[in-house]
mmCIF file of C-alpha atoms and ligand atoms in Angstrom:
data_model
loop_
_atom_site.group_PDB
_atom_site.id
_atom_site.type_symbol
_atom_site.label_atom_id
_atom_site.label_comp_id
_atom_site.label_asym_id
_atom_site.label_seq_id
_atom_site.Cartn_x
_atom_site.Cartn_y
_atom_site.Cartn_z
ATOM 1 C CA UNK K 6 39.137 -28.296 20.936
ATOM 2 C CA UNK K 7 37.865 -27.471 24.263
ATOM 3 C CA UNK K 8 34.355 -27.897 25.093
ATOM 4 C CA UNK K 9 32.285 -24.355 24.452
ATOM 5 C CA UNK K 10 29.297 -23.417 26.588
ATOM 6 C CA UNK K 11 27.895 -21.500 23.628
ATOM 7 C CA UNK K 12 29.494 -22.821 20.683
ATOM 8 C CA UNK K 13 29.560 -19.467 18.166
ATOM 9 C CA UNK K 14 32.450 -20.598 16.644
ATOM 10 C CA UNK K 15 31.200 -23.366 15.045
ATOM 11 C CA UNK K 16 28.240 -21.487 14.477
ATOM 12 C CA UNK K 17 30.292 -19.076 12.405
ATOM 13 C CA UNK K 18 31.894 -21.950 10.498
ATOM 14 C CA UNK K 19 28.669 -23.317 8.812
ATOM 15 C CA UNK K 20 26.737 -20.175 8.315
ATOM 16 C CA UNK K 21 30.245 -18.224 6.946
ATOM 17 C CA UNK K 22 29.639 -17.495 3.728
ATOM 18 C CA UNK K 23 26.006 -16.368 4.144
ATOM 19 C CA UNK K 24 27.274 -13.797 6.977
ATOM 20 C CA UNK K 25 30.216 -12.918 5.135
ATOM 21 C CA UNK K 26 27.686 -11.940 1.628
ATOM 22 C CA UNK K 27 25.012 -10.424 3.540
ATOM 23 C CA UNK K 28 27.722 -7.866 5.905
ATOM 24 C CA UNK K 29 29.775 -7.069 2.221
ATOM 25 C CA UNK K 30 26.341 -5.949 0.812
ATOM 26 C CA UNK K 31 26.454 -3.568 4.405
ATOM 27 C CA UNK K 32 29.923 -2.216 4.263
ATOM 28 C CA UNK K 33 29.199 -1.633 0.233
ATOM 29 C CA UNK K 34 26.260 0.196 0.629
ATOM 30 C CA UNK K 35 27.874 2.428 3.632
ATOM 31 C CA UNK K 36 24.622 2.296 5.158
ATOM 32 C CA UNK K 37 25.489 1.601 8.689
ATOM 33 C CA UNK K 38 23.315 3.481 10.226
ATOM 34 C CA UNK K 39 18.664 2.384 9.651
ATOM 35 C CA UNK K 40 20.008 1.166 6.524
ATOM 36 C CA UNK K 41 17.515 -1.399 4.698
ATOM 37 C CA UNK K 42 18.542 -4.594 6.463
ATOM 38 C CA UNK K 43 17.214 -3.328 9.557
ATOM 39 C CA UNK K 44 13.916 -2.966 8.418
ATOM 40 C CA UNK K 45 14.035 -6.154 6.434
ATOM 41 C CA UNK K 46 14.882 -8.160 9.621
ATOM 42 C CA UNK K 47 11.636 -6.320 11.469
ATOM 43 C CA UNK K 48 9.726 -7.454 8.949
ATOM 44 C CA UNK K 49 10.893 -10.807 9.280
ATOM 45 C CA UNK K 50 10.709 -10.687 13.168
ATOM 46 C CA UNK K 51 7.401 -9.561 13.263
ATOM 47 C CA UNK K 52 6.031 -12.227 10.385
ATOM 48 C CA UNK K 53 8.076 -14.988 12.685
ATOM 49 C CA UNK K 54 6.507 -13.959 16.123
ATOM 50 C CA UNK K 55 2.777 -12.891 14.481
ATOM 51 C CA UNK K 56 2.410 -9.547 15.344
ATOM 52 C CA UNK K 57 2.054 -6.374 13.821
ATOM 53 C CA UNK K 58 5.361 -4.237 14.827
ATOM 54 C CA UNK K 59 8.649 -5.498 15.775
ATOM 55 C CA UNK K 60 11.475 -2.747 16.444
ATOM 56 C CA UNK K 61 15.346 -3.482 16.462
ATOM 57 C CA UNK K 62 16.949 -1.843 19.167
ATOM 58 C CA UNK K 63 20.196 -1.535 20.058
ATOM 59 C CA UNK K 64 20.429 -4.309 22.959
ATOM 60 C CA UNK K 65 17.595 -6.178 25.450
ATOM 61 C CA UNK K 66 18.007 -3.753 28.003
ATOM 62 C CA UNK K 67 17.338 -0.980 25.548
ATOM 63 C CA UNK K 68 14.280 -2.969 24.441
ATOM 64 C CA UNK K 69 13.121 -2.877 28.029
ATOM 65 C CA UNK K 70 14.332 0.581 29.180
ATOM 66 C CA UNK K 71 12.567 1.782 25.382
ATOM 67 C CA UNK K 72 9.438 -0.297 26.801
ATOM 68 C CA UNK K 73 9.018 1.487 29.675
ATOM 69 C CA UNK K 74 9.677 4.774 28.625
ATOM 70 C CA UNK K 75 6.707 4.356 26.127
ATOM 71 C CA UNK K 76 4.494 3.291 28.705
ATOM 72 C CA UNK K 77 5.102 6.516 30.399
ATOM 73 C CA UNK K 78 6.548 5.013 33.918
ATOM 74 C CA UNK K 79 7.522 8.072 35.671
ATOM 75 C CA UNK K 80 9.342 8.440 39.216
ATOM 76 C CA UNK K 81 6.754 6.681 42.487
ATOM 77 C CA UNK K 82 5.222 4.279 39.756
ATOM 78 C CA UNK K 83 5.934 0.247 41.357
ATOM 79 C CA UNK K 84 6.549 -2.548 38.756
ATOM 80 C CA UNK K 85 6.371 -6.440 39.450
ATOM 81 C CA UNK K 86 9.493 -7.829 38.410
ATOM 82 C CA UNK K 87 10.961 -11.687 39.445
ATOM 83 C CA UNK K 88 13.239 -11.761 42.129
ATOM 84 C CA UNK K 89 15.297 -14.245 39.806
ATOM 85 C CA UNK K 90 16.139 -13.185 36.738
ATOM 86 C CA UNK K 91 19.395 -10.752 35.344
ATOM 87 C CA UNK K 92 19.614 -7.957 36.597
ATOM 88 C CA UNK K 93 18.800 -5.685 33.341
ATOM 89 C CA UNK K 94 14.734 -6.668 34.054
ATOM 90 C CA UNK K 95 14.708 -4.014 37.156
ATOM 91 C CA UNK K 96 17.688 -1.925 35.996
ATOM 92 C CA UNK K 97 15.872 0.047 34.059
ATOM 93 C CA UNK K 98 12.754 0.353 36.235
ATOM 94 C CA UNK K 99 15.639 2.324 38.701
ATOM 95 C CA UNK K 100 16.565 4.021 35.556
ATOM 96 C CA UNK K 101 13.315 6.341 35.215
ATOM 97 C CA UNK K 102 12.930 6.437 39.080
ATOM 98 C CA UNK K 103 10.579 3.622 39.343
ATOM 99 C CA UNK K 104 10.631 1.441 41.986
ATOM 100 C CA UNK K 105 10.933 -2.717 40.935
ATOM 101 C CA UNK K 106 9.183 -4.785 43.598
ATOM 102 C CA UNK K 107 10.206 -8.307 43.628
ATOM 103 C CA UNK K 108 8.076 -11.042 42.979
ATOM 104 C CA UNK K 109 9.099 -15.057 43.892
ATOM 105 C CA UNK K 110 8.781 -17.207 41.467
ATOM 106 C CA UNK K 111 7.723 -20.862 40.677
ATOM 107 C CA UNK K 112 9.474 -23.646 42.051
ATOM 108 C CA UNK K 113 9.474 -25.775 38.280
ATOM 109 C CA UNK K 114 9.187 -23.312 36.049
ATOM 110 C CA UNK K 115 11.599 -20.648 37.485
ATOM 111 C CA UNK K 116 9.163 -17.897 36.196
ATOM 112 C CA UNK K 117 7.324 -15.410 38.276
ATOM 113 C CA UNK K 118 3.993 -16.964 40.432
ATOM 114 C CA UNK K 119 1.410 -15.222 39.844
ATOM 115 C CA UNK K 120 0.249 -15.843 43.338
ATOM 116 C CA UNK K 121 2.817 -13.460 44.319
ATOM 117 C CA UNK K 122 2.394 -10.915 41.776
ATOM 118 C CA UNK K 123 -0.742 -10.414 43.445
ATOM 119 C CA UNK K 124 0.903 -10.169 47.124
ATOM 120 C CA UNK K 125 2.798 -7.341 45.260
ATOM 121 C CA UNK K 126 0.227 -5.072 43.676
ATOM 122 C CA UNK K 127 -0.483 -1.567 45.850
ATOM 123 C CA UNK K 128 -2.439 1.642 44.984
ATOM 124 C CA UNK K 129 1.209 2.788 43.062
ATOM 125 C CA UNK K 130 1.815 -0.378 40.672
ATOM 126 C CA UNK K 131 1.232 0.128 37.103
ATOM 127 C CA UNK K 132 3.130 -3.011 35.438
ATOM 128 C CA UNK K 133 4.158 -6.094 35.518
ATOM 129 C CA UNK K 134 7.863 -7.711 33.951
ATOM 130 C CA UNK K 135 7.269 -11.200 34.086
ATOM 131 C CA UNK K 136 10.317 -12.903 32.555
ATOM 132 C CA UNK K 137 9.834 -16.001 30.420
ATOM 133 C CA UNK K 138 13.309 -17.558 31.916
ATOM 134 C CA UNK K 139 15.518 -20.342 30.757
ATOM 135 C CA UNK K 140 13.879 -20.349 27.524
ATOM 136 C CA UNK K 141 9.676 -20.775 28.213
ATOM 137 C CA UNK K 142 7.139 -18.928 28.937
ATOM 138 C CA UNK K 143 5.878 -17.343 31.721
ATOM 139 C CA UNK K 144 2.400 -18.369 33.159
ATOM 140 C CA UNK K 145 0.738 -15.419 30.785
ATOM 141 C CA UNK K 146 -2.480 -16.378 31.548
ATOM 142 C CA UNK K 147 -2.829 -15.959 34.891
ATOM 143 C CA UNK K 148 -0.686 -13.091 35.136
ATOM 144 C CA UNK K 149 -3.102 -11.109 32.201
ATOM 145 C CA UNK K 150 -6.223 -12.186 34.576
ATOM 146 C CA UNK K 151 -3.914 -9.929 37.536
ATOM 147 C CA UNK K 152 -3.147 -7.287 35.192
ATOM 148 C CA UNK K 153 -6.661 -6.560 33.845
ATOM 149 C CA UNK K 154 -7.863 -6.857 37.365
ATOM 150 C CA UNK K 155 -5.703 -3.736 38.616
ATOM 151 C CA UNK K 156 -5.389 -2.463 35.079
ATOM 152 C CA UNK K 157 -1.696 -2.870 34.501
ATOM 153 C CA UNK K 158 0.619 -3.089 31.603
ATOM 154 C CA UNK K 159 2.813 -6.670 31.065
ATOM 155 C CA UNK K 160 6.075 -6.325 29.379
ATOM 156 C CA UNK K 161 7.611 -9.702 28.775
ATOM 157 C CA UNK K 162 11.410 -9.651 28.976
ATOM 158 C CA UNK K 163 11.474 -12.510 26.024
ATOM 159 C CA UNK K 164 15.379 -12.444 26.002
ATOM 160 C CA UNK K 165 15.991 -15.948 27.005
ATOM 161 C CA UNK K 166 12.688 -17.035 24.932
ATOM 162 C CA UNK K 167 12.934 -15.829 21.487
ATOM 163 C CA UNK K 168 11.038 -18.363 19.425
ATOM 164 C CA UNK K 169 9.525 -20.610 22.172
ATOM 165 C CA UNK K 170 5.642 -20.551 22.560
ATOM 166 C CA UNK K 171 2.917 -20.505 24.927
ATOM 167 C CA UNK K 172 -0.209 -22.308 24.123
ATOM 168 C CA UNK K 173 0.287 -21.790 20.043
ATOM 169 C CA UNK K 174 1.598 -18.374 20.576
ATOM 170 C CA UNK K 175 5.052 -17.030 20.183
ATOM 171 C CA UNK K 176 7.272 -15.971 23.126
ATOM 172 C CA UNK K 177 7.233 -11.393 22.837
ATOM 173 C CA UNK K 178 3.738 -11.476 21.108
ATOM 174 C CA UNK K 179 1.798 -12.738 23.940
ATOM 175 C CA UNK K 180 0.918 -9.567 25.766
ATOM 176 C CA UNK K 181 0.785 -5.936 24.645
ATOM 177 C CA UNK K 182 4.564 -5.408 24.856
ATOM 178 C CA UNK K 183 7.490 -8.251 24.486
ATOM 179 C CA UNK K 184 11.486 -7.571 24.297
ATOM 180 C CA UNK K 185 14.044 -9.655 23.230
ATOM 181 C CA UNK K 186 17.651 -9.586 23.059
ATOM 182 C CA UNK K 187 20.929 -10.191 20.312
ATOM 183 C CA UNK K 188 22.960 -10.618 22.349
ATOM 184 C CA UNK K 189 25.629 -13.399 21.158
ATOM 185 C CA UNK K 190 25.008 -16.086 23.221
ATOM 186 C CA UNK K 191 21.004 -15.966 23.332
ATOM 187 C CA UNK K 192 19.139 -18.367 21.283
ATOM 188 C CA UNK K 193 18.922 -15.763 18.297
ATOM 189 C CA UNK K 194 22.303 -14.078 18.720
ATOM 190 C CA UNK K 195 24.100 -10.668 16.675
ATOM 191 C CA UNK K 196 28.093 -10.499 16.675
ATOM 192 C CA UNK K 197 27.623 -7.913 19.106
ATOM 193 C CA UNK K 198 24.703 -5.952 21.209
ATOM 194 C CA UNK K 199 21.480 -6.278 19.587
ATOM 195 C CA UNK K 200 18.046 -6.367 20.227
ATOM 196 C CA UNK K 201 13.645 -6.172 19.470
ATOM 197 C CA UNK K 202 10.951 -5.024 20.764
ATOM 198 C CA UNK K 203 7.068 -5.921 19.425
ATOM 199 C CA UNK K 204 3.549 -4.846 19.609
ATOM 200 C CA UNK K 205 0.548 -5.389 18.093
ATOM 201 C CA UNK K 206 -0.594 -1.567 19.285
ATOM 202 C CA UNK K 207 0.187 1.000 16.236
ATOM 203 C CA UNK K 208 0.273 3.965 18.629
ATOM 204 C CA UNK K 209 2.962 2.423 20.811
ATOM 205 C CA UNK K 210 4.950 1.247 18.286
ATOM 206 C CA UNK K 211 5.250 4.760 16.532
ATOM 207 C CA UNK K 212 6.182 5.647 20.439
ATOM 208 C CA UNK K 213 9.140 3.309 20.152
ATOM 209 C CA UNK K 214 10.441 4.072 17.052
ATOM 210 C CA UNK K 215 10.339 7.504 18.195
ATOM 211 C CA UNK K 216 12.512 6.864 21.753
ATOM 212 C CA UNK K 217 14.525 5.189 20.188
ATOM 213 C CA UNK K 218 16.037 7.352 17.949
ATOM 214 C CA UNK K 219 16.308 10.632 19.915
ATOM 215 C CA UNK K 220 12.366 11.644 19.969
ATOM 216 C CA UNK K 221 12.854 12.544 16.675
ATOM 217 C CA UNK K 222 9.346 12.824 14.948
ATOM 218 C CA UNK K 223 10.646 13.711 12.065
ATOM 219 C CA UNK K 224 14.304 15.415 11.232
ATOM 220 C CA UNK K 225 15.810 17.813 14.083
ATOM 221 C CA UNK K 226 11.904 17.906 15.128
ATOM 222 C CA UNK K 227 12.557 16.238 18.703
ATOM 223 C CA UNK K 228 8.421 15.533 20.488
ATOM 224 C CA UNK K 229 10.308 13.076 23.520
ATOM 225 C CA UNK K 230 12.813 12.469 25.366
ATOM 226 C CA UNK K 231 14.806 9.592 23.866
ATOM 227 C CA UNK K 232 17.503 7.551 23.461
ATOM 228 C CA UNK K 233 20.049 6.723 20.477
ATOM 229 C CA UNK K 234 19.283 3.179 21.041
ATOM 230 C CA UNK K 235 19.147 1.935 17.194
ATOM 231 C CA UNK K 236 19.737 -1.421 15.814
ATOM 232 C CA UNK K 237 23.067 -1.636 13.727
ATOM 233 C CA UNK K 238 22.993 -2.415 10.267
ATOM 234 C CA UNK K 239 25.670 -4.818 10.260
ATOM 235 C CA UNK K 240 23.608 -6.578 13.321
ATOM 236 C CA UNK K 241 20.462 -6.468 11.545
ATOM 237 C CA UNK K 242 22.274 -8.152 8.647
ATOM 238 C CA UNK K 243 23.668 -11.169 10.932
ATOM 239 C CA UNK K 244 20.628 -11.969 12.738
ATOM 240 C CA UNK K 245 18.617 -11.837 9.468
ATOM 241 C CA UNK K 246 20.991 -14.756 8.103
ATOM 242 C CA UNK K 247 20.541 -16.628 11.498
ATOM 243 C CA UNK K 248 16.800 -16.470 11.695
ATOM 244 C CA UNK K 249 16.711 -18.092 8.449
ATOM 245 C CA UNK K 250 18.288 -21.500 10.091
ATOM 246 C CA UNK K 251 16.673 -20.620 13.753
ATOM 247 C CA UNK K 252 13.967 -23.323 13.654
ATOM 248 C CA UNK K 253 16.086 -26.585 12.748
ATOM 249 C CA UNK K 254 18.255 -24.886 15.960
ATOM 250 C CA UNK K 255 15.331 -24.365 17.924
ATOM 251 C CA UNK K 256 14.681 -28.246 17.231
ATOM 252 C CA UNK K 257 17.922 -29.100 17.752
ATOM 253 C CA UNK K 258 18.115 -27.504 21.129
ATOM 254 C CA UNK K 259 15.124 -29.180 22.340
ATOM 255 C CA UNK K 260 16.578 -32.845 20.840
ATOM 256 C CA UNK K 261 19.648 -31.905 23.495
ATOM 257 C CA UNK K 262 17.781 -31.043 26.125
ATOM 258 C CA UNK K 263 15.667 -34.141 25.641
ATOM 259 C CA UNK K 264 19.138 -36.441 25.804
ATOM 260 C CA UNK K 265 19.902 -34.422 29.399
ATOM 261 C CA UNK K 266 16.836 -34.727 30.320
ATOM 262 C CA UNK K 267 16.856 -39.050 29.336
ATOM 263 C CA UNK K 268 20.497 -39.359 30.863
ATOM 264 C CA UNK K 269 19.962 -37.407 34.220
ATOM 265 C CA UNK K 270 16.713 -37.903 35.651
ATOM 266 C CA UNK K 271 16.932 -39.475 38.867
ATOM 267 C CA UNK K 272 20.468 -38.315 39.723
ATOM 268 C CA UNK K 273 19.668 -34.441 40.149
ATOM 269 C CA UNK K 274 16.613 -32.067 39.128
ATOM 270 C CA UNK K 275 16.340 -31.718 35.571
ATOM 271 C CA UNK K 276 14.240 -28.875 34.374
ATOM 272 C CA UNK K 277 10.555 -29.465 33.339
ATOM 273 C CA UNK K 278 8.586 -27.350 29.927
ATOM 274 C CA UNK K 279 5.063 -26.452 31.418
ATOM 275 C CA UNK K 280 2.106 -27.755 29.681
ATOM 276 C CA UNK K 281 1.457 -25.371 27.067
ATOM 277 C CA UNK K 282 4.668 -24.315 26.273
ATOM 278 C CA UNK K 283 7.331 -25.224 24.277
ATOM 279 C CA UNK K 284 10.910 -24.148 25.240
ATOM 280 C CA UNK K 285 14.119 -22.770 23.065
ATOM 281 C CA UNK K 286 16.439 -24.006 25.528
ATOM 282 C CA UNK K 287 18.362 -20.670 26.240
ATOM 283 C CA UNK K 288 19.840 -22.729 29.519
ATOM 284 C CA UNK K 289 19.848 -26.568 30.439
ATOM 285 C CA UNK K 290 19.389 -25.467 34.288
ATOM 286 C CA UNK K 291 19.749 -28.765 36.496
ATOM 287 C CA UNK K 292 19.528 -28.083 40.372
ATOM 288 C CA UNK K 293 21.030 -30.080 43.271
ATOM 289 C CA UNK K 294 21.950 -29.690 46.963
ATOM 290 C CA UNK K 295 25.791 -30.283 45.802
ATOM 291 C CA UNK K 296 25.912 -27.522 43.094
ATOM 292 C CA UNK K 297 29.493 -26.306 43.678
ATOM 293 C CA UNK K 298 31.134 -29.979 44.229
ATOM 294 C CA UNK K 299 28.874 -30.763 41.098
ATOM 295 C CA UNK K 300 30.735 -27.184 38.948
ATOM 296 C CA UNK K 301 34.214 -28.158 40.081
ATOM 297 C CA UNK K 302 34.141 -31.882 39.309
ATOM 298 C CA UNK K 303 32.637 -30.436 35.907
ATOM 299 C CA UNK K 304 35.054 -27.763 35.206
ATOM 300 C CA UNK K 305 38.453 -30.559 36.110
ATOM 301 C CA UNK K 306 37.127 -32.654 32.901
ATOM 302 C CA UNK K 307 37.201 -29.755 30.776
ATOM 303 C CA UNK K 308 33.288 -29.182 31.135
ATOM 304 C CA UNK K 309 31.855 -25.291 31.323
ATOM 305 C CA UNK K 310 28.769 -24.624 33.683
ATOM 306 C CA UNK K 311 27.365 -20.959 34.499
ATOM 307 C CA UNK K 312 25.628 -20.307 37.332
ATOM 308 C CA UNK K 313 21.928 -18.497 36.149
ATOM 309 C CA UNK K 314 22.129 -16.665 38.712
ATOM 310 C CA UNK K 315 23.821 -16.729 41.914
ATOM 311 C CA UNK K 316 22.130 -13.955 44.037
ATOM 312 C CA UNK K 317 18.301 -13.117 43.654
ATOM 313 C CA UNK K 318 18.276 -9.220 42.824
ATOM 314 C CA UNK K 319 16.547 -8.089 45.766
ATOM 315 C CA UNK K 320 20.374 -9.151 47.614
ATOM 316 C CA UNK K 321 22.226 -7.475 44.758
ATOM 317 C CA UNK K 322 24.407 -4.906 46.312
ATOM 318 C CA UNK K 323 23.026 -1.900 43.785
ATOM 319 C CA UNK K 324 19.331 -2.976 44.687
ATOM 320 C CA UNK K 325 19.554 -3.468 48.838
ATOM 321 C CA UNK K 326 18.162 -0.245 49.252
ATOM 322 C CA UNK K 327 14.916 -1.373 48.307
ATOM 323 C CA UNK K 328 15.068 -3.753 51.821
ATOM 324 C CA UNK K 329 13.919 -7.034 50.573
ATOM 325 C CA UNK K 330 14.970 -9.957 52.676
ATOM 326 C CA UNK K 331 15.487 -13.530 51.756
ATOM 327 C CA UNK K 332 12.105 -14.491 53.816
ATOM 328 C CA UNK K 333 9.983 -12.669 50.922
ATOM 329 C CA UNK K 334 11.379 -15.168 48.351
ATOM 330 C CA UNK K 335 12.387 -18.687 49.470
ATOM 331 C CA UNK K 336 11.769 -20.110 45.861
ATOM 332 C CA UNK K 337 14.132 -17.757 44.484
ATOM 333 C CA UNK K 338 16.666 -17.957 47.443
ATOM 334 C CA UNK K 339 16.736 -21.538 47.441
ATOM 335 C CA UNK K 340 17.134 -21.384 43.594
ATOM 336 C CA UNK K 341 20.186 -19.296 43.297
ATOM 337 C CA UNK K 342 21.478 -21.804 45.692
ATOM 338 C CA UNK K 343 21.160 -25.184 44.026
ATOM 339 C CA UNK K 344 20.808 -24.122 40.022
ATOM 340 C CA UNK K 345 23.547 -24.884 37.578
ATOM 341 C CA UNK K 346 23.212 -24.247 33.958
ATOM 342 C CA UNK K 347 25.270 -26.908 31.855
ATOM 343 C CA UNK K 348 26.768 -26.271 28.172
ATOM 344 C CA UNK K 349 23.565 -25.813 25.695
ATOM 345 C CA UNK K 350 23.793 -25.329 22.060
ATOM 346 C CA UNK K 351 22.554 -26.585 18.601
ATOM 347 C CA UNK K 352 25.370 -28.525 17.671
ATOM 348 C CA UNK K 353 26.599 -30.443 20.768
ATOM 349 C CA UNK K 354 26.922 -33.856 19.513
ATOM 350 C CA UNK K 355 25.402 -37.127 21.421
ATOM 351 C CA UNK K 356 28.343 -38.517 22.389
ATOM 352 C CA UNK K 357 29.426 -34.620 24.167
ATOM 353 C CA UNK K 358 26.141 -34.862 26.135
ATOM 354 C CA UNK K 359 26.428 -38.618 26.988
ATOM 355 C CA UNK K 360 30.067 -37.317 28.423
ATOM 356 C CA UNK K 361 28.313 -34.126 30.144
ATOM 357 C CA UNK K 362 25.916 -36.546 31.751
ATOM 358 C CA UNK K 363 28.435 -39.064 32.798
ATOM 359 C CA UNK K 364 30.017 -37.231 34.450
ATOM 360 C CA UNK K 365 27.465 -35.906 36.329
ATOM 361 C CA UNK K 366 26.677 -39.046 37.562
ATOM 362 C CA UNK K 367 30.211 -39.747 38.567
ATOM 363 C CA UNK K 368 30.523 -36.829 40.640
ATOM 364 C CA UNK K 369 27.278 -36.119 42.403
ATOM 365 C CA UNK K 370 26.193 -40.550 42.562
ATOM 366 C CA UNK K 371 23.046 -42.109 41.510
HETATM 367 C C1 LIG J 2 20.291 -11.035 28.378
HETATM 368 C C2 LIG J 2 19.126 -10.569 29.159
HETATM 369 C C3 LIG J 2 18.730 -9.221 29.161
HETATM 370 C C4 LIG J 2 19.554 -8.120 28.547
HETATM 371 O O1 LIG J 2 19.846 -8.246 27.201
HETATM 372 P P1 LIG J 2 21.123 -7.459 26.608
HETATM 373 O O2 LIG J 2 20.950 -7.611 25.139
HETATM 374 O O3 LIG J 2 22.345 -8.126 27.129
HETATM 375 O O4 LIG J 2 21.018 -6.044 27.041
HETATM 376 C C5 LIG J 2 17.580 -8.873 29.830
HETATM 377 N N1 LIG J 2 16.855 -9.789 30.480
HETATM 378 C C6 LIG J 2 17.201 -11.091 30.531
HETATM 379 C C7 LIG J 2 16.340 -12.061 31.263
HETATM 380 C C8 LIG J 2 18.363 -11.520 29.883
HETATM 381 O O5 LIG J 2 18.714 -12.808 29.940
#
């Protein structure tokens, strides 16, 4: 069988009849719709992350959009996002009429420096997005120090970093707000959209719960403005059976990023965890001058890449109205240049990475 990027189908194999028991109990029940295995899984969510609230939602970008909404961002308000990230993290700033203003990020860590979070801040900036990339965390700490300073909110955008932590905390309970994403291919992954949202603040979670289901405070009583961004049942039910094996993945992940890291070093620029943190390996990112030779040398022997991403948003066609220019964010510019994510999953085997990395030697020397 061909080589996956993302191997779900494997996945599926040795977690079958545990999916297959917990969607018949769904489909018997009829209760597709905040049916109990949603709020079983947000139990378990929030008991796995250490915080108080978590929310399913219906994707990441909901969690985000959701996220904002309940910190009231209104049209005029500036948030700090990373110029390199997907494009969902500013998305939804343009959504409610705010304005993203891109931030470059760190050279190692690929997350957002806080050094110029701070070039960012004006009289009309009321939160920051930083986005805990790849699979670690942001530099919290230095961006909370920033953020009390000028009194703004943090939202992390956690959906790359479900389960990693950050100096004995977990990734989405760090600062007031964290989202996470379902999505299939994510660490923690639905068989469709899915996604979380947590808090340790009571009032903002009720917030939450309330956007996303229409407002509704209680039946055809409608307080907000909201969304129908609600978790599926079925989706709850999947990711509940997943998180129950997500640690020996987690450790998995990090024992096949630690075989890259053994077989590549010295041939191109393997990607470094940040003291503090530990990483859930959402992307084995490598970087090197000869990035496109390096994908279609790859791609001939049957191997997938991805490049995470090509184009920092502030160069995205739907965001160019916002006139940033390359010069604002070298980091970032120079990243979407040289990066190149290669296959990452729990189950790749020792002798598919030792293949993976030999060939990356063939092609780009060392
Ligand atoms: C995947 C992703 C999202 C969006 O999540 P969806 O569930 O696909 O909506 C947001 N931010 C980042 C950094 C992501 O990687």
């Amino acid at each position: 069988m061909a080589m996956q990027f993302v191997d779900l189908k494997y996945q599926y194999q040795i977690y079958k009849e545990e999916i297959h028991k917990e969607i018949d109990k769904v489909l018997s029940s009829a209760a597709f719709i905040r049916g109990p295995a949603v709020a079983e899984l947000e139990q378990s969510l929030a008991e796995f992350v250490g915080v108080k609230h978590a929310i399913g939602c219906a994707s990441g970008t909901d969690a985000l959009l959701i996220g904002l909404m309940a910190e009231g961002v209104k049209p005029g308000d500036e948030i700090i996002v990373p110029d390199f990230t997907f494009v969902a993290t500013a998305e939804v700033i343009v959504l409610l009429g705010g304005t993203p203003v891109f931030a470059d990020i760190l050279p190692k860590s690929f997350c957002i420096d806080p050094e110029s979070i701070q070039k960012c801040v004006t009289g009309k900036t009321v939160g920051v997005i930083p986005v805990s990339l790849y699979g670690q965390c942001a530099d919290f700490f230095s961006i909370q120090e920033i953020a009390n300073k000028h009194g703004l909110w943090i939202l992390e955008d956690g959906a790359q970093s479900f389960g990693a932590t950050y100096r004995g905390k977990k990734s989405c309970g760090i600062t007031q707000l964290g989202a996470t994403s379902f999505f299939p291919a994510k660490p923690l992954g639905c068989y469709g959209d899915g996604g979380a949202i947590f808090t340790n603040d009571d009032e903002l979670a009720e917030k939450l719960r309330m956007i996303l289901n229409h407002g509704q405070e209680k039946r055809y009583l409608h307080t907000t403005i909201g969304l129908n961004a609600r978790l599926d049942t079925l989706q709850a039910a999947i990711v509940q059976v997943k998180l129950r094996h997500f640690e020996r993945e987690i450790e998995n992940r990090q024992h096949v990023a630690g075989m890259y890291t053994d077989a590549l070093q010295g041939i191109v620029e393997t990607p470094t965890v940040e003291k503090g943190n530990t990483s859930v390996w959402a992307q084995y990112t490598i970087m090197t001058d000869r990035r496109d030779d390096l994908a279609a040398g790859l791609k001939e022997r049957g191997i997938p890449t991805a490049i995470h991403y090509p184009r920092p948003l502030h160069s995205q066609p739907a965001l160019a109205y916002l006139g940033g220019a390359d010069s604002d964010n070298p980091v970032s510019v120079r990243a979407s240049k040289r990066v190149l994510s290669l296959p990452m999953h729990p189950f790749l085997t020792e002798k598919e990475v030792a293949f993976i990395a030999g060939s990356v030697r063939e092609i780009v020397g060392g």
